[in-house]
Amino acid sequence: MKSFEFCTSLYNVKRKGLKPTKKASGHPRFETPAGKQAQVDWKEDIKLVSRYGEEFVVNVFNYKLGYSRYCYFEYRKAKTQQDVIECLINAFKATGGVPEEILFDNMKTVVDITNEGRKINNKIKAFANDFGFKIRLCKPRHSYTKGKVESSNKFIDWLLPYNGEFENEEDLIKIIDEINKKVNQSINQSTGIQPIILFQKEKEYLSPLPSNDIIESYMNFEQKATVHKDSTIYYKGSRYSVPPKYINKTVTLKTVENELHVYFNTDLISVHILSDKKINYHESHYRELMENLIKNREDIEQICTNNLNELDKLLHR
């Protein structure tokens, strides 16, 4: 009887064109012990506009420790291989060590596509060897293996409300830092615990960074910057002036001992002593900037001198 019922059921399925429902494949939770793994991706090409109408294309490097979900975010203008390396070094410094392995999305700066398939780039491989971690790649079309990184997409939800509200690049970097703190202090949905709390345990399992000689060999002491409307560029918490004709242009910054050298293409356009002062104007740059605003050229020297003195007093209160 049971055999007859089975055959009848099979006949009905075929006659009616019905197909058995495909069994869904589950995705088990992907957990790692403390210090085992970090995951990396980019929050890329986020367009934001300052309150003054200046457009910024934001790329944020996202590094997350797998056990604690502790994050490190870093603002970058580009997503080059050098950006990835420098961001990783900064992440290692910020978290106090290096995990056993790092899981990468299939970044073009990390993975070379060859006839034999995916291959880890030689420079990245050498970097991993020098810093003592193994490279793992996400499986194509299996985004669940990097879900811990992608779960922090709420970062974008927290960033977008600042569209049209921030002043400049410096302000934008501060906002990203504040969001970073907020993410680490918010209860994680998977663990039910704040990442900052679990991180206190996880950091004990991270390996130390290599020697300074090795670290510095991977750091590029040149970086790009955009000249803002006040004729300054932003570098490590301070602003430095350049001639106003370079406003909105991209310049190259180089540090030489205690000096900041600013280049446009191959031309050296400004030199400053590195300073803790928030704003550093050369008087000639400021005067040239003010000439577009002040019609009476006889007064411009005195006005510029007075303004710079007042600015200096204001910053040193």
Short mmCIF file of C-alpha atoms in Angstrom, two decimals:
data_model
loop_
_atom_site.label_atom_id
_atom_site.label_comp_id
_atom_site.label_asym_id
_atom_site.label_seq_id
_atom_site.Cartn_x
_atom_site.Cartn_y
_atom_site.Cartn_z
CA MET A 1 0.00 0.00 0.00
CA LYS A 2 2.77 2.38 0.90
CA SER A 3 4.52 1.64 -2.41
CA PHE A 4 1.27 2.37 -4.29
CA GLU A 5 0.77 5.68 -2.44
CA PHE A 6 4.34 6.70 -3.25
CA CYS A 7 3.91 5.92 -6.96
CA THR A 8 0.58 7.78 -7.06
CA SER A 9 2.16 10.81 -5.43
CA LEU A 10 5.05 10.72 -7.90
CA TYR A 11 2.54 10.47 -10.78
CA ASN A 12 0.62 13.50 -9.52
CA VAL A 13 3.83 15.50 -9.20
CA LYS A 14 4.80 14.74 -12.81
CA ARG A 15 1.26 15.27 -14.16
CA LYS A 16 0.83 18.65 -12.54
CA GLY A 17 4.33 19.83 -13.41
CA LEU A 18 5.21 20.24 -9.79
CA LYS A 19 8.77 20.16 -8.54
CA PRO A 20 9.90 19.38 -5.04
CA THR A 21 10.94 22.45 -3.11
CA LYS A 22 14.71 22.81 -3.11
CA LYS A 23 16.12 22.48 0.34
CA ALA A 24 17.69 25.74 1.48
CA SER A 25 21.35 25.55 2.41
CA GLY A 26 22.06 27.13 5.76
CA HIS A 27 24.93 29.43 6.61
CA PRO A 28 26.32 28.46 10.00
CA ARG A 29 27.65 31.21 12.26
CA PHE A 30 31.26 31.88 11.44
CA GLU A 31 33.15 32.48 14.69
CA THR A 32 36.87 32.70 15.42
CA PRO A 33 38.81 32.65 18.70
CA ALA A 34 40.47 35.75 20.12
CA GLY A 35 43.45 36.95 18.09
CA LYS A 36 42.77 34.49 15.28
CA GLN A 37 41.36 36.66 12.51
CA ALA A 38 40.65 40.16 11.28
CA GLN A 39 38.52 41.02 8.25
CA VAL A 40 39.00 43.89 5.83
CA ASP A 41 36.96 45.75 3.24
CA TRP A 42 36.27 49.25 1.92
CA LYS A 43 33.26 51.47 2.36
CA GLU A 44 33.85 53.04 -1.00
CA ASP A 45 32.87 55.98 -3.20
CA ILE A 46 30.48 57.58 -0.69
CA LYS A 47 29.64 61.05 -2.05
CA LEU A 48 29.19 63.79 0.52
CA VAL A 49 28.94 67.58 0.23
CA SER A 50 30.18 70.07 2.82
CA ARG A 51 27.98 72.91 4.02
CA TYR A 52 29.88 75.13 1.57
CA GLY A 53 29.07 72.95 -1.43
CA GLU A 54 32.46 71.23 -1.73
CA GLU A 55 32.05 67.62 -2.87
CA PHE A 56 34.00 64.79 -1.26
CA VAL A 57 34.23 61.20 -2.48
CA VAL A 58 34.81 59.23 0.70
CA ASN A 59 36.57 55.87 0.95
CA VAL A 60 36.76 54.34 4.41
CA PHE A 61 39.04 51.41 5.18
CA ASN A 62 37.28 48.99 7.54
CA TYR A 63 39.36 46.60 9.68
CA LYS A 64 37.50 44.39 12.15
CA LEU A 65 38.80 41.85 14.67
CA GLY A 66 36.70 38.69 14.32
CA TYR A 67 36.29 37.70 17.97
CA SER A 68 35.47 41.07 19.53
CA ARG A 69 34.07 42.84 16.41
CA TYR A 70 36.33 45.77 17.38
CA CYS A 71 36.66 48.11 14.36
CA TYR A 72 39.24 50.49 13.01
CA PHE A 73 38.06 52.98 10.34
CA GLU A 74 40.35 55.19 8.27
CA TYR A 75 39.44 57.87 5.73
CA ARG A 76 41.30 57.66 2.41
CA LYS A 77 41.01 59.49 -0.90
CA ALA A 78 42.22 56.49 -2.89
CA LYS A 79 42.19 52.68 -2.59
CA THR A 80 45.63 51.86 -3.94
CA GLN A 81 47.78 48.99 -2.72
CA GLN A 82 49.86 51.50 -0.77
CA ASP A 83 46.67 52.76 0.91
CA VAL A 84 45.80 49.20 1.95
CA ILE A 85 49.28 48.60 3.38
CA GLU A 86 49.39 51.88 5.30
CA CYS A 87 45.85 51.40 6.64
CA LEU A 88 46.75 47.91 7.85
CA ILE A 89 49.85 49.23 9.62
CA ASN A 90 47.76 51.97 11.25
CA ALA A 91 45.15 49.37 12.26
CA PHE A 92 47.83 47.15 13.84
CA LYS A 93 49.15 50.14 15.78
CA ALA A 94 45.65 51.19 16.88
CA THR A 95 44.77 47.69 18.14
CA GLY A 96 48.20 46.96 19.58
CA GLY A 97 49.10 43.91 17.53
CA VAL A 98 48.67 41.58 14.55
CA PRO A 99 46.15 38.69 14.25
CA GLU A 100 47.06 35.22 12.96
CA GLU A 101 45.24 35.78 9.68
CA ILE A 102 43.38 38.46 7.74
CA LEU A 103 40.37 37.74 5.55
CA PHE A 104 40.24 39.98 2.48
CA ASP A 105 37.48 40.69 0.05
CA ASN A 106 38.75 40.09 -3.49
CA MET A 107 40.46 43.49 -3.73
CA LYS A 108 42.33 44.12 -6.98
CA THR A 109 45.18 45.53 -4.89
CA VAL A 110 45.52 42.21 -3.04
CA VAL A 111 44.57 39.59 -5.65
CA ASP A 112 45.97 39.12 -9.15
CA ILE A 113 43.74 37.29 -11.62
CA THR A 114 45.81 34.89 -13.75
CA ASN A 115 45.10 32.03 -16.15
CA GLU A 116 45.47 29.71 -13.17
CA GLY A 117 42.89 31.68 -11.19
CA ARG A 118 43.26 33.99 -8.21
CA LYS A 119 46.74 34.65 -6.91
CA ILE A 120 47.84 36.78 -3.96
CA ASN A 121 49.92 39.75 -5.08
CA ASN A 122 53.65 39.33 -4.39
CA LYS A 123 54.07 42.63 -2.54
CA ILE A 124 51.09 41.89 -0.27
CA LYS A 125 52.45 38.38 0.31
CA ALA A 126 55.84 39.82 1.35
CA PHE A 127 54.09 42.35 3.60
CA ALA A 128 52.11 39.55 5.30
CA ASN A 129 55.29 37.52 5.85
CA ASP A 130 57.11 40.49 7.39
CA PHE A 131 54.22 41.29 9.73
CA GLY A 132 53.53 37.67 10.61
CA PHE A 133 49.97 37.01 9.42
CA LYS A 134 48.40 34.66 6.88
CA ILE A 135 46.20 35.88 4.05
CA ARG A 136 42.78 34.37 3.47
CA LEU A 137 40.49 35.33 0.60
CA CYS A 138 36.70 35.39 0.65
CA LYS A 139 35.18 32.74 -1.58
CA PRO A 140 33.61 34.29 -4.70
CA ARG A 141 29.82 34.74 -4.28
CA HIS A 142 30.02 33.62 -0.65
CA SER A 143 29.63 36.93 1.13
CA TYR A 144 28.64 35.23 4.38
CA THR A 145 32.33 34.44 5.01
CA LYS A 146 32.94 38.14 5.45
CA GLY A 147 29.66 38.95 7.12
CA LYS A 148 31.29 40.41 10.23
CA VAL A 149 32.68 43.24 8.14
CA GLU A 150 29.54 43.76 6.11
CA SER A 151 27.39 43.87 9.24
CA SER A 152 29.03 47.20 10.02
CA ASN A 153 27.30 48.75 7.00
CA LYS A 154 25.32 50.71 9.56
CA PHE A 155 28.44 52.88 9.53
CA ILE A 156 27.13 54.40 6.29
CA ASP A 157 23.74 55.00 7.91
CA TRP A 158 25.52 56.96 10.65
CA LEU A 159 27.65 58.93 8.18
CA LEU A 160 25.00 60.07 5.70
CA PRO A 161 23.15 62.39 8.15
CA TYR A 162 26.29 64.57 8.15
CA ASN A 163 25.86 65.25 4.42
CA GLY A 164 25.77 69.04 4.04
CA GLU A 165 26.65 69.55 7.71
CA PHE A 166 30.45 69.27 7.93
CA GLU A 167 32.92 72.10 7.36
CA ASN A 168 35.89 70.56 5.55
CA GLU A 169 38.06 67.46 5.23
CA GLU A 170 39.44 67.90 8.74
CA ASP A 171 35.89 67.98 10.13
CA LEU A 172 34.94 64.91 8.07
CA ILE A 173 37.87 62.91 9.49
CA LYS A 174 36.78 63.83 13.03
CA ILE A 175 33.22 62.68 12.26
CA ILE A 176 34.49 59.30 11.00
CA ASP A 177 36.59 58.93 14.16
CA GLU A 178 33.52 59.64 16.30
CA ILE A 179 31.47 57.07 14.37
CA ASN A 180 34.31 54.59 14.89
CA LYS A 181 34.07 55.10 18.66
CA LYS A 182 30.28 54.79 18.51
CA VAL A 183 30.47 51.45 16.65
CA ASN A 184 32.93 50.03 19.18
CA GLN A 185 30.82 51.17 22.13
CA SER A 186 27.47 49.94 20.76
CA ILE A 187 26.20 46.47 21.65
CA ASN A 188 26.93 44.07 18.79
CA GLN A 189 23.86 42.12 17.61
CA SER A 190 25.79 38.85 17.21
CA THR A 191 27.72 38.85 20.49
CA GLY A 192 25.33 40.89 22.63
CA ILE A 193 28.38 42.70 24.05
CA GLN A 194 30.12 45.99 23.26
CA PRO A 195 33.19 45.37 21.03
CA ILE A 196 35.31 47.61 23.28
CA ILE A 197 34.74 45.17 26.17
CA LEU A 198 35.60 41.97 24.27
CA PHE A 199 38.60 43.77 22.77
CA GLN A 200 40.19 43.97 26.23
CA LYS A 201 40.52 40.18 26.05
CA GLU A 202 41.30 39.86 22.35
CA LYS A 203 44.22 42.32 22.34
CA GLU A 204 46.12 39.98 24.70
CA TYR A 205 46.19 37.36 21.91
CA LEU A 206 47.53 39.62 19.16
CA SER A 207 51.16 39.24 18.08
CA PRO A 208 53.55 42.21 18.39
CA LEU A 209 54.40 44.37 15.39
CA PRO A 210 57.79 43.90 13.68
CA SER A 211 60.71 46.30 14.14
CA ASN A 212 60.42 49.98 13.19
CA ASP A 213 62.83 49.40 10.31
CA ILE A 214 60.42 46.90 8.76
CA ILE A 215 57.39 49.12 9.42
CA GLU A 216 59.02 52.21 7.90
CA SER A 217 60.15 50.27 4.83
CA TYR A 218 56.46 49.87 3.92
CA MET A 219 55.38 53.43 4.69
CA ASN A 220 55.19 55.95 1.86
CA PHE A 221 56.18 59.35 3.20
CA GLU A 222 54.45 61.01 0.27
CA GLN A 223 50.73 61.61 0.29
CA LYS A 224 48.17 63.50 -1.75
CA ALA A 225 46.02 66.37 -0.51
CA THR A 226 43.47 68.76 -2.00
CA VAL A 227 43.97 72.49 -1.47
CA HIS A 228 40.91 73.94 0.26
CA LYS A 229 39.20 77.27 -0.38
CA ASP A 230 41.16 78.92 2.44
CA SER A 231 44.34 78.02 0.49
CA THR A 232 45.46 75.37 3.00
CA ILE A 233 46.03 71.63 3.02
CA TYR A 234 45.40 69.32 5.97
CA TYR A 235 48.24 67.23 7.39
CA LYS A 236 48.23 65.32 10.70
CA GLY A 237 45.84 67.58 12.56
CA SER A 238 47.15 70.92 11.24
CA ARG A 239 46.56 73.10 8.19
CA TYR A 240 49.36 74.60 6.11
CA SER A 241 49.12 77.28 3.43
CA VAL A 242 50.04 77.21 -0.25
CA PRO A 243 49.67 79.93 -2.92
CA PRO A 244 45.96 80.55 -3.68
CA LYS A 245 46.29 79.65 -7.37
CA TYR A 246 46.40 76.00 -6.29
CA ILE A 247 42.96 76.05 -4.62
CA ASN A 248 40.97 72.89 -5.56
CA LYS A 249 44.08 71.27 -7.04
CA THR A 250 45.71 68.06 -5.81
CA VAL A 251 49.21 68.44 -4.40
CA THR A 252 51.83 66.04 -3.04
CA LEU A 253 53.09 66.25 0.55
CA LYS A 254 56.55 65.10 1.58
CA THR A 255 58.13 65.25 5.02
CA VAL A 256 61.83 66.04 5.15
CA GLU A 257 63.11 65.84 8.73
CA ASN A 258 61.03 68.50 10.56
CA GLU A 259 59.68 70.17 7.41
CA LEU A 260 56.60 69.68 5.24
CA HIS A 261 57.29 70.13 1.53
CA VAL A 262 54.32 70.69 -0.79
CA TYR A 263 54.63 69.93 -4.51
CA PHE A 264 52.38 70.54 -7.49
CA ASN A 265 53.53 67.98 -10.04
CA THR A 266 57.32 68.39 -9.72
CA ASP A 267 57.27 72.04 -8.57
CA LEU A 268 57.97 72.80 -4.91
CA ILE A 269 55.28 75.37 -4.04
CA SER A 270 55.48 75.64 -0.25
CA VAL A 271 57.67 74.66 2.71
CA HIS A 272 56.55 74.74 6.37
CA ILE A 273 58.13 73.77 9.66
CA LEU A 274 55.97 70.99 11.09
CA SER A 275 53.92 72.52 13.88
CA ASP A 276 51.36 71.75 16.57
CA LYS A 277 49.52 74.95 15.59
CA LYS A 278 46.16 74.20 14.00
CA ILE A 279 46.58 76.78 11.20
CA ASN A 280 49.90 77.78 9.63
CA TYR A 281 49.88 80.57 7.04
CA HIS A 282 52.84 82.07 5.25
CA GLU A 283 52.16 85.80 5.19
CA SER A 284 52.67 85.98 1.42
CA HIS A 285 50.01 83.29 0.85
CA TYR A 286 47.54 85.03 3.15
CA ARG A 287 48.17 88.42 1.53
CA GLU A 288 47.59 86.99 -1.94
CA LEU A 289 44.37 85.40 -0.73
CA MET A 290 43.16 88.69 0.76
CA GLU A 291 43.99 90.71 -2.36
CA ASN A 292 40.92 89.22 -4.03
CA LEU A 293 38.72 90.59 -1.23
CA ILE A 294 40.22 93.98 -0.41
CA LYS A 295 40.12 96.75 -3.00
CA ASN A 296 42.33 99.25 -1.17
CA ARG A 297 45.83 97.87 -1.73
CA GLU A 298 47.36 100.45 0.63
CA ASP A 299 45.61 98.89 3.61
CA ILE A 300 46.23 95.26 2.75
CA GLU A 301 49.61 94.89 4.46
CA GLN A 302 48.31 96.17 7.80
CA ILE A 303 45.06 94.21 7.56
CA CYS A 304 46.90 90.96 6.82
CA THR A 305 49.35 91.49 9.67
CA ASN A 306 46.54 92.28 12.13
CA ASN A 307 44.43 89.30 11.00
CA LEU A 308 47.31 86.85 11.28
CA ASN A 309 48.20 88.17 14.75
CA GLU A 310 44.59 87.83 15.91
CA LEU A 311 44.38 84.33 14.44
CA ASP A 312 47.56 83.37 16.27
CA LYS A 313 46.19 84.72 19.57
CA LEU A 314 42.88 82.90 19.06
CA LEU A 315 44.61 79.56 18.47
CA HIS A 316 46.79 79.91 21.55
CA ARG A 317 44.10 80.79 24.09
#
